[in-house]
PDB file of C-alpha atoms in Angstrom:
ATOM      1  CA  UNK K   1      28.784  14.184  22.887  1.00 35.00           C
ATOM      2  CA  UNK K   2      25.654  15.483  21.057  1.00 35.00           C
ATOM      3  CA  UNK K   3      23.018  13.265  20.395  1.00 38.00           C
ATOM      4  CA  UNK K   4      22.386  12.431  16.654  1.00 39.00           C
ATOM      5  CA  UNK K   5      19.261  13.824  15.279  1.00 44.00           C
ATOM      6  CA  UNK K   6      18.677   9.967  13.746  1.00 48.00           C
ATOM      7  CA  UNK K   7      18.971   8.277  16.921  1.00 53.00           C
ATOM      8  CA  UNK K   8      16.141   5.968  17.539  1.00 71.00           C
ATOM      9  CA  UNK K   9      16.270   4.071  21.171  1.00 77.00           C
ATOM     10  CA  UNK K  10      12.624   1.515  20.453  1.00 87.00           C
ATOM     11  CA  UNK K  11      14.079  -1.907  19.809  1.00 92.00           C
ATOM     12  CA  UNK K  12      10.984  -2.163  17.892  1.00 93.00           C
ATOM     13  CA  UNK K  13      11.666   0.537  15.403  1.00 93.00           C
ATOM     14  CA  UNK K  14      14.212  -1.456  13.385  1.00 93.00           C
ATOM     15  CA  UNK K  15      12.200  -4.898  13.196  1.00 95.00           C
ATOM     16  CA  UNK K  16       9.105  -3.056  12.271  1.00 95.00           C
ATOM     17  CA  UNK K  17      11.027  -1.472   9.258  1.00 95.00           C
ATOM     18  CA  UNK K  18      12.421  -4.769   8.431  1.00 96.00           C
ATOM     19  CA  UNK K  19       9.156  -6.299   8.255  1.00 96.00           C
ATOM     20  CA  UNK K  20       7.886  -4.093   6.044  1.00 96.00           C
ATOM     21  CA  UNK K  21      11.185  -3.339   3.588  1.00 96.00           C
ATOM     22  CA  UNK K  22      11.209  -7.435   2.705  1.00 97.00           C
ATOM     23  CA  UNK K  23       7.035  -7.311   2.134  1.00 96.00           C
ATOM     24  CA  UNK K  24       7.693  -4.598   0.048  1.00 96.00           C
ATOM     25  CA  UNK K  25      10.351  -6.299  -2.010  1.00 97.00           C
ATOM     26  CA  UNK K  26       8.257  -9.413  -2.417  1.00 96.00           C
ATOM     27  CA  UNK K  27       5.448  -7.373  -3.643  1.00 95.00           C
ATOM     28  CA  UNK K  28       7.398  -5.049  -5.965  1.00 97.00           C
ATOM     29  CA  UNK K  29       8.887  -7.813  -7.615  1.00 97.00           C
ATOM     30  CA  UNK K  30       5.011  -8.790  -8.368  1.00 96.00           C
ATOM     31  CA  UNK K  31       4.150  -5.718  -9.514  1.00 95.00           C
ATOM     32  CA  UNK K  32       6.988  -5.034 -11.783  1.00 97.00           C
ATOM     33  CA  UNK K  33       6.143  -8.880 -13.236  1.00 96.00           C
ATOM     34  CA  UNK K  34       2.594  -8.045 -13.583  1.00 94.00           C
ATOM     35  CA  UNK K  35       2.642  -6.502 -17.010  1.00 93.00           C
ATOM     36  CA  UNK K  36       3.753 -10.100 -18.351  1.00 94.00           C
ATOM     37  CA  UNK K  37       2.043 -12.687 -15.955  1.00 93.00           C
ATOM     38  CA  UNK K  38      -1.288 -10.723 -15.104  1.00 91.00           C
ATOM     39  CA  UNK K  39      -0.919 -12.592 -11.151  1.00 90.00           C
ATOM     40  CA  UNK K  40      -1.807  -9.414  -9.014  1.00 90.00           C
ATOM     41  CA  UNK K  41      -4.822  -8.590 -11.614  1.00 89.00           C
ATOM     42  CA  UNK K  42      -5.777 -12.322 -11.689  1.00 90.00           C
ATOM     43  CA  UNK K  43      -6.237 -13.018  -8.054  1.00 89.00           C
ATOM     44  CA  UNK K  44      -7.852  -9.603  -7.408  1.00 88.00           C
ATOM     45  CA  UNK K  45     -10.603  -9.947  -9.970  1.00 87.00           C
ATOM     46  CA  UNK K  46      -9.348  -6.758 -10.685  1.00 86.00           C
ATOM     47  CA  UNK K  47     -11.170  -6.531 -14.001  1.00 85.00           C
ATOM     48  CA  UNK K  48      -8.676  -3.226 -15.426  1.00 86.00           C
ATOM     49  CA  UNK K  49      -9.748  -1.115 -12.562  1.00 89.00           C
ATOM     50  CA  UNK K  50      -6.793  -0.084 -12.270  1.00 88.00           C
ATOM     51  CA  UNK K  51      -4.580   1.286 -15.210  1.00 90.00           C
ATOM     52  CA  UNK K  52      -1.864  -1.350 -16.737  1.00 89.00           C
ATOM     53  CA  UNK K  53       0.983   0.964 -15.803  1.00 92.00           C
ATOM     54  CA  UNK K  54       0.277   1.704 -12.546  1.00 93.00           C
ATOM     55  CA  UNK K  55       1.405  -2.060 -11.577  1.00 93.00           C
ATOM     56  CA  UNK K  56       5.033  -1.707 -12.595  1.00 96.00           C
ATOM     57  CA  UNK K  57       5.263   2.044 -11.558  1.00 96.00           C
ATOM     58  CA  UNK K  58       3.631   0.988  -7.964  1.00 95.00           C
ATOM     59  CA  UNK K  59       6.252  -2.018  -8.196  1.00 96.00           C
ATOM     60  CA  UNK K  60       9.048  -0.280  -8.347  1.00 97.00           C
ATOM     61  CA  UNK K  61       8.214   2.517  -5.771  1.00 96.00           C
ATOM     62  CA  UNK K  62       7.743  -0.029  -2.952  1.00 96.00           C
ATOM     63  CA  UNK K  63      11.149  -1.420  -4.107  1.00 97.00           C
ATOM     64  CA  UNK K  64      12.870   1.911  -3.565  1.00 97.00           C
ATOM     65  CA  UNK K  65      10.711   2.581  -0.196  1.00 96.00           C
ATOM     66  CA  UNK K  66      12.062  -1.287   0.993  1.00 96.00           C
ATOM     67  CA  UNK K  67      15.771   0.544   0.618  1.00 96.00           C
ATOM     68  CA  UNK K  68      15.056   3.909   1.587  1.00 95.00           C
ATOM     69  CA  UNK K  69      13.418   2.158   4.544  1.00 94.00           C
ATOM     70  CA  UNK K  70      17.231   1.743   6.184  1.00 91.00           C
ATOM     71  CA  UNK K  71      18.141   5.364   5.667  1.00 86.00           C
ATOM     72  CA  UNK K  72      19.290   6.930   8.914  1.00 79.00           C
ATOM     73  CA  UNK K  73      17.653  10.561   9.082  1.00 87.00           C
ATOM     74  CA  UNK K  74      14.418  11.033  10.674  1.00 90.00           C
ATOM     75  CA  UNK K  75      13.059  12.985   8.296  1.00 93.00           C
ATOM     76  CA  UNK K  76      13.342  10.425   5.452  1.00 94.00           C
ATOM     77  CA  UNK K  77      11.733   7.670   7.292  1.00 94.00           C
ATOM     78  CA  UNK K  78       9.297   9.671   8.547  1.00 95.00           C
ATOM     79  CA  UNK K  79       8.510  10.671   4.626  1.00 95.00           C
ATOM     80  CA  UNK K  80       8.726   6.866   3.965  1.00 96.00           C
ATOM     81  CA  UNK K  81       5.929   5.810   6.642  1.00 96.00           C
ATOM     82  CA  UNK K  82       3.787   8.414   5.105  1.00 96.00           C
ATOM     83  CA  UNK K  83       3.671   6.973   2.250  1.00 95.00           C
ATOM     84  CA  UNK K  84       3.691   3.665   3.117  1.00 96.00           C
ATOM     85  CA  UNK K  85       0.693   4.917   4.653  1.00 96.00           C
ATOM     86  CA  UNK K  86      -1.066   6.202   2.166  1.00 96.00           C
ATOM     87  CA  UNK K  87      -0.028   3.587  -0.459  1.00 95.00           C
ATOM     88  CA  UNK K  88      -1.886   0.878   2.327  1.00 95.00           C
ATOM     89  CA  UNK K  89      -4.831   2.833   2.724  1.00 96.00           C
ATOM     90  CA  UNK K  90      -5.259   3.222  -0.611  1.00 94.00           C
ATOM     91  CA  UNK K  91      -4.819  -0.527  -1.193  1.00 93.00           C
ATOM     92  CA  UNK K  92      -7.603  -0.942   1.482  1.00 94.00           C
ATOM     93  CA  UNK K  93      -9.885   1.755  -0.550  1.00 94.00           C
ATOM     94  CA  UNK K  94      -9.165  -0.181  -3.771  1.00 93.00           C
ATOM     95  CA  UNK K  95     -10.421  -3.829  -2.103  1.00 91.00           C
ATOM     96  CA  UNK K  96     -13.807  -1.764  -0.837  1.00 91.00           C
ATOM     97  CA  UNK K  97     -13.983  -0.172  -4.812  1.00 90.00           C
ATOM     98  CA  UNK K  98     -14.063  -3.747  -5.932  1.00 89.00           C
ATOM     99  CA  UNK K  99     -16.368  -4.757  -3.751  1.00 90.00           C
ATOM    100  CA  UNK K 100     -14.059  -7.716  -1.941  1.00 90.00           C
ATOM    101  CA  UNK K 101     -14.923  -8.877   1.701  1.00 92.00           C
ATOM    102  CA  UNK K 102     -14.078  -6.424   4.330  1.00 91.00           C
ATOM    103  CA  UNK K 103     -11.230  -8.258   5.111  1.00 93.00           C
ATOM    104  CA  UNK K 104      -9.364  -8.248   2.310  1.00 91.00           C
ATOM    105  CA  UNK K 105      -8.150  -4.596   3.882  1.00 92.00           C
ATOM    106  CA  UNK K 106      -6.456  -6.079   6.753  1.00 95.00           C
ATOM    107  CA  UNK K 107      -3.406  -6.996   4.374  1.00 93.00           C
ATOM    108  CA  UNK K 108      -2.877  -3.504   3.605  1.00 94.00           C
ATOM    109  CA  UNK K 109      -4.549  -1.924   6.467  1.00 95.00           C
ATOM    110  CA  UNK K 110      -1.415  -3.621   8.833  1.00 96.00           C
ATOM    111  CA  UNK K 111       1.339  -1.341   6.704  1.00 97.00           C
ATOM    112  CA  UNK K 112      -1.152   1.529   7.698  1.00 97.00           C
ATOM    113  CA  UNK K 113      -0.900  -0.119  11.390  1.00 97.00           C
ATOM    114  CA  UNK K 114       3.012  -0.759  10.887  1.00 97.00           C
ATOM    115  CA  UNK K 115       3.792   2.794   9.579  1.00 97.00           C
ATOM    116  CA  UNK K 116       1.984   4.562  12.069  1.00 97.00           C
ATOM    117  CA  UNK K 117       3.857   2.817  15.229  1.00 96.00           C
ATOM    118  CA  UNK K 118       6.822   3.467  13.550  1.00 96.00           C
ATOM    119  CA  UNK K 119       6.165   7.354  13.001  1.00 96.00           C
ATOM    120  CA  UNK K 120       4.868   7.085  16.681  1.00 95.00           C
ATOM    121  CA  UNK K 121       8.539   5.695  17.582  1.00 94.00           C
ATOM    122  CA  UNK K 122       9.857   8.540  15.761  1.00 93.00           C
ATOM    123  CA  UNK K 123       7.496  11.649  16.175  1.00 93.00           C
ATOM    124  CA  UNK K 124       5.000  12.673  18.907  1.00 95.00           C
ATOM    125  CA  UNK K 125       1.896  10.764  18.622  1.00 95.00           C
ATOM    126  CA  UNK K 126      -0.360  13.816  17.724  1.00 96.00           C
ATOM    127  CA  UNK K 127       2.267  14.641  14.739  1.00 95.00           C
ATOM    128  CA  UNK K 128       2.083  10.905  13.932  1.00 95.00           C
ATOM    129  CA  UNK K 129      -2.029  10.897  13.609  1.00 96.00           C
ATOM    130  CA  UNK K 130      -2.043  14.083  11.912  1.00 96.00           C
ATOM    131  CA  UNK K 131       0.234  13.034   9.288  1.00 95.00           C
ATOM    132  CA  UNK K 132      -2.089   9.572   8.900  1.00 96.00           C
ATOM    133  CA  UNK K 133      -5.515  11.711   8.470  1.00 97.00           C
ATOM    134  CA  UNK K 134      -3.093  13.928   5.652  1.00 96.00           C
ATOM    135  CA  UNK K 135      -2.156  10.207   3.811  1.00 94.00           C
ATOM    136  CA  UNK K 136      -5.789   8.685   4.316  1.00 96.00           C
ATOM    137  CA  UNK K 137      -7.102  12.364   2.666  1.00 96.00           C
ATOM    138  CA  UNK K 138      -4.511  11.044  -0.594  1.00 94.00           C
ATOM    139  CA  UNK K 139      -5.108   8.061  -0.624  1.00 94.00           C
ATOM    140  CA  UNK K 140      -9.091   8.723  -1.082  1.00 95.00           C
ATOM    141  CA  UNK K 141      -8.217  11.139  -3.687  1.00 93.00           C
ATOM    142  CA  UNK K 142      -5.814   9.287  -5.600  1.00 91.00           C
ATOM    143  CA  UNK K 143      -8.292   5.791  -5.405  1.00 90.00           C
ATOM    144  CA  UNK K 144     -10.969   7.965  -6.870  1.00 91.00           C
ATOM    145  CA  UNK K 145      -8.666   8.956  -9.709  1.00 90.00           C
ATOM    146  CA  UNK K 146      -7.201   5.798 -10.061  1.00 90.00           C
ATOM    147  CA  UNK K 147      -9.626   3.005  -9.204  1.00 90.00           C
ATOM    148  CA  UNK K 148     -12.476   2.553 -12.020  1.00 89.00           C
ATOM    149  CA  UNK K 149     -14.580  -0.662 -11.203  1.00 86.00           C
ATOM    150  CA  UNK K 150     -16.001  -2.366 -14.177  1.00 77.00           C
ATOM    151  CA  UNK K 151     -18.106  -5.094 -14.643  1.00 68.00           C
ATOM    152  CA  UNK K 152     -17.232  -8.247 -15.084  1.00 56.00           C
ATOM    153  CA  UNK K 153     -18.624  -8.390 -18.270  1.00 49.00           C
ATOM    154  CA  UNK K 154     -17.221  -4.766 -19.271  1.00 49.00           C
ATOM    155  CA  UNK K 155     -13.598  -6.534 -18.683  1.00 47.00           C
ATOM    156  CA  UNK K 156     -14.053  -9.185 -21.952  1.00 47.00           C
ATOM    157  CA  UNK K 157     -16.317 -12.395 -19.677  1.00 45.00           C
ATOM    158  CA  UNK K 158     -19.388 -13.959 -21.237  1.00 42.00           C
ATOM    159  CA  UNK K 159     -22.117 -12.855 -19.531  1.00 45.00           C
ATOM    160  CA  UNK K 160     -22.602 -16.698 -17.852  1.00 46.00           C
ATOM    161  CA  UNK K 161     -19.004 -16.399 -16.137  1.00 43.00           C
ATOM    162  CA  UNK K 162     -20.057 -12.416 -14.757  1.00 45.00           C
ATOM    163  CA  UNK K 163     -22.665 -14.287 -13.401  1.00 48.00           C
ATOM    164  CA  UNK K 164     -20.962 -16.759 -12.048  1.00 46.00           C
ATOM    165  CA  UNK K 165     -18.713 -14.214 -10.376  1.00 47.00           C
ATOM    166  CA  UNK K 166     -21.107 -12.260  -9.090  1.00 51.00           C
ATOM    167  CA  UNK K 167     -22.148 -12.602  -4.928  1.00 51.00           C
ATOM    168  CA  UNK K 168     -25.523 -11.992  -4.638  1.00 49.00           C
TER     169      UNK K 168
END
């Protein structure tokens, strides 16, 4: 019998997917809802760095990533961890834009972990790194297109509440 091309022997491979498919859920639920209830934006300080749509659009890609996630061709979840990938590292470019702690990245910076062992699982390691430097190169671009800091008091705050905000 020939082996499948979709064959995957790590009995990691399909708990690391898991993890990530039902994270993904979670948060595209939030980002679909965020249009009405302003909770991602709210507990970012996020201040309209980011454009209003891109919360529902973003939403609703991670949903369809959490299913596409189970798909059994290589090739597709290869695709998938890339841009899980990228997605993550942009997340972790969008925390350092805003000027957040450091470790606010570590949420999304663990998808970036999580999709690279699973292309590892899947691909040669070299491939696997390659294709992470390719989604990191993105991810900068698309956080410098998309990601526009403003002040606090740019966003609509009295000046005493921006400086209330503000870490010196």
């Amino acid at each position: 019998m020939m082996a499948s091309a979709t064959a995957n022997n790590n009995p990691l491979d399909y708990p690391l997917r898991l993890c990530e498919s039902v994270a993904f859920i979670l948060h595209g639920i939030l980002g679909l809802c965020e249009p009405f209830t302003g909770c991602l934006r709210s507990a970012f300080q996020d201040n309209g760095a980011m454009p209003t749509w891109f919360w529902p659009l973003a939403g609703s890609i991670l949903i369809c990533v959490a299913i596409i996630n189970f798909r059994g061709n290589d090739v597709v979840i290869l695709m998938n961890q890339a841009y899980i990938a990228a997605f993550h590292m942009g997340g972790v470019l969008y925390h350092n834009s805003l000027g957040h702690h450091p470790a606010s990245g570590v949420g999304p910076g663990m998808f970036v972990f999580l999709a690279f062992a699973v292309a590892c699982m899947r691909a040669p390691i070299w491939m696997a790194f390659g294709g992470l430097m390719v989604c990191y190169v993105f991810a900068v671009g698309l956080a410098k297109v998309l990601v526009k800091p403003k002040a606090a008091s740019d966003a609509g705050r009295s000046d005493e509440s921006a400086r209330l905000l503000r870490v010196d």
